[in-house]
Short mmCIF file of C-alpha atoms in Angstrom, two decimals:
data_model
loop_
_atom_site.label_atom_id
_atom_site.label_comp_id
_atom_site.label_asym_id
_atom_site.label_seq_id
_atom_site.Cartn_x
_atom_site.Cartn_y
_atom_site.Cartn_z
CA UNK A 407 0.00 0.00 0.00
CA UNK A 408 1.37 3.43 -0.85
CA UNK A 409 0.50 6.88 0.46
CA UNK A 410 -0.04 9.04 -2.57
CA UNK A 411 -0.86 12.78 -2.79
CA UNK A 412 -2.63 13.92 -5.94
CA UNK A 413 -3.13 17.56 -6.91
CA UNK A 414 -6.13 18.47 -9.03
CA UNK A 415 -6.16 22.18 -9.75
CA UNK A 416 -5.30 23.71 -6.38
CA UNK A 417 -6.72 20.92 -4.19
CA UNK A 418 -4.50 18.22 -2.71
CA UNK A 419 -6.09 14.81 -2.21
CA UNK A 420 -4.19 12.33 -0.03
CA UNK A 421 -4.77 8.68 0.70
CA UNK A 422 -3.55 5.17 0.22
CA UNK A 423 -3.54 3.09 -2.94
CA UNK A 424 -3.66 -0.70 -2.83
CA UNK A 425 -3.03 -2.72 -6.01
CA UNK A 426 -3.96 -6.30 -6.79
CA UNK A 427 -2.16 -7.08 -10.08
CA UNK A 428 -3.01 -10.81 -9.82
CA UNK A 429 -6.76 -10.18 -10.24
CA UNK A 430 -8.40 -10.33 -13.66
CA UNK A 431 -8.92 -7.46 -14.42
CA UNK A 432 -6.27 -5.92 -12.16
CA UNK A 433 -7.74 -4.17 -9.11
CA UNK A 434 -7.05 -0.84 -7.45
CA UNK A 435 -8.47 0.50 -4.17
CA UNK A 436 -8.06 4.10 -3.03
CA UNK A 437 -8.81 5.20 0.56
CA UNK A 438 -8.91 8.98 1.04
CA UNK A 439 -7.23 10.29 4.20
CA UNK A 440 -7.23 14.05 3.55
CA UNK A 441 -8.79 16.41 1.02
CA UNK A 442 -12.01 16.10 -1.00
CA UNK A 443 -12.07 12.29 -0.75
CA UNK A 444 -11.30 12.03 2.98
CA UNK A 445 -13.04 8.98 4.44
CA UNK A 446 -14.07 7.61 1.03
CA UNK A 447 -13.11 4.31 -0.56
CA UNK A 448 -12.93 4.24 -4.35
CA UNK A 449 -12.87 0.86 -6.06
CA UNK A 450 -11.39 0.52 -9.53
CA UNK A 451 -9.86 -1.74 -12.15
CA UNK A 452 -6.78 -0.90 -14.21
CA UNK A 453 -4.65 -2.02 -17.11
CA UNK A 454 -1.28 -0.78 -18.27
CA UNK A 455 0.25 -0.99 -21.73
CA UNK A 456 3.64 0.68 -22.01
CA UNK A 457 3.22 4.39 -21.24
CA UNK A 458 -0.59 4.18 -21.19
CA UNK A 459 -2.77 3.24 -18.21
CA UNK A 460 -6.56 2.95 -18.20
CA UNK A 461 -8.54 3.04 -14.97
CA UNK A 462 -12.27 2.60 -14.48
CA UNK A 463 -13.35 4.00 -11.10
CA UNK A 464 -16.59 3.43 -9.19
CA UNK A 465 -16.98 6.87 -7.60
CA UNK A 466 -19.86 5.54 -5.47
CA UNK A 467 -17.44 3.23 -3.62
CA UNK A 468 -19.88 0.32 -3.55
CA UNK A 469 -19.04 -1.97 -6.46
CA UNK A 470 -15.82 -2.54 -8.31
CA UNK A 471 -16.24 -2.16 -12.10
CA UNK A 472 -15.89 -5.40 -14.05
CA UNK A 473 -15.10 -3.91 -17.46
CA UNK A 474 -13.56 -0.79 -19.00
CA UNK A 475 -16.73 1.06 -19.91
CA UNK A 476 -19.25 3.34 -18.27
CA UNK A 477 -22.99 2.87 -17.97
CA UNK A 478 -25.64 5.58 -17.99
CA UNK A 479 -26.78 6.35 -14.46
CA UNK A 480 -23.87 4.49 -12.84
CA UNK A 481 -21.20 6.41 -10.87
CA UNK A 482 -18.41 5.10 -13.14
CA UNK A 483 -15.50 7.15 -14.44
CA UNK A 484 -13.22 5.82 -17.18
CA UNK A 485 -9.93 7.60 -17.81
CA UNK A 486 -6.80 7.00 -19.87
CA UNK A 487 -3.48 8.33 -18.55
CA UNK A 488 -0.44 8.76 -20.79
CA UNK A 489 3.08 9.12 -19.32
CA UNK A 490 4.85 12.27 -20.54
CA UNK A 491 8.18 11.72 -22.21
CA UNK A 492 10.93 13.83 -20.65
#
């Protein structure tokens, strides 16, 4: 488990991130300790391919997504991150 601060705009969000790379799909769990997500648990799945990582989050914190897509009316958030080359 890692303690990871994330800055979005001017707000800092801190918490812990727990990975389960053995699961299919791979699992991610975020527990907010300070900031806008303090006290919340966010369940997610992830996949990484080179410099690209996709994560599907359940912002409701109740059910882990099972696939990389969103559904109307569900609190799901699908995002693709790309590592910047330096």
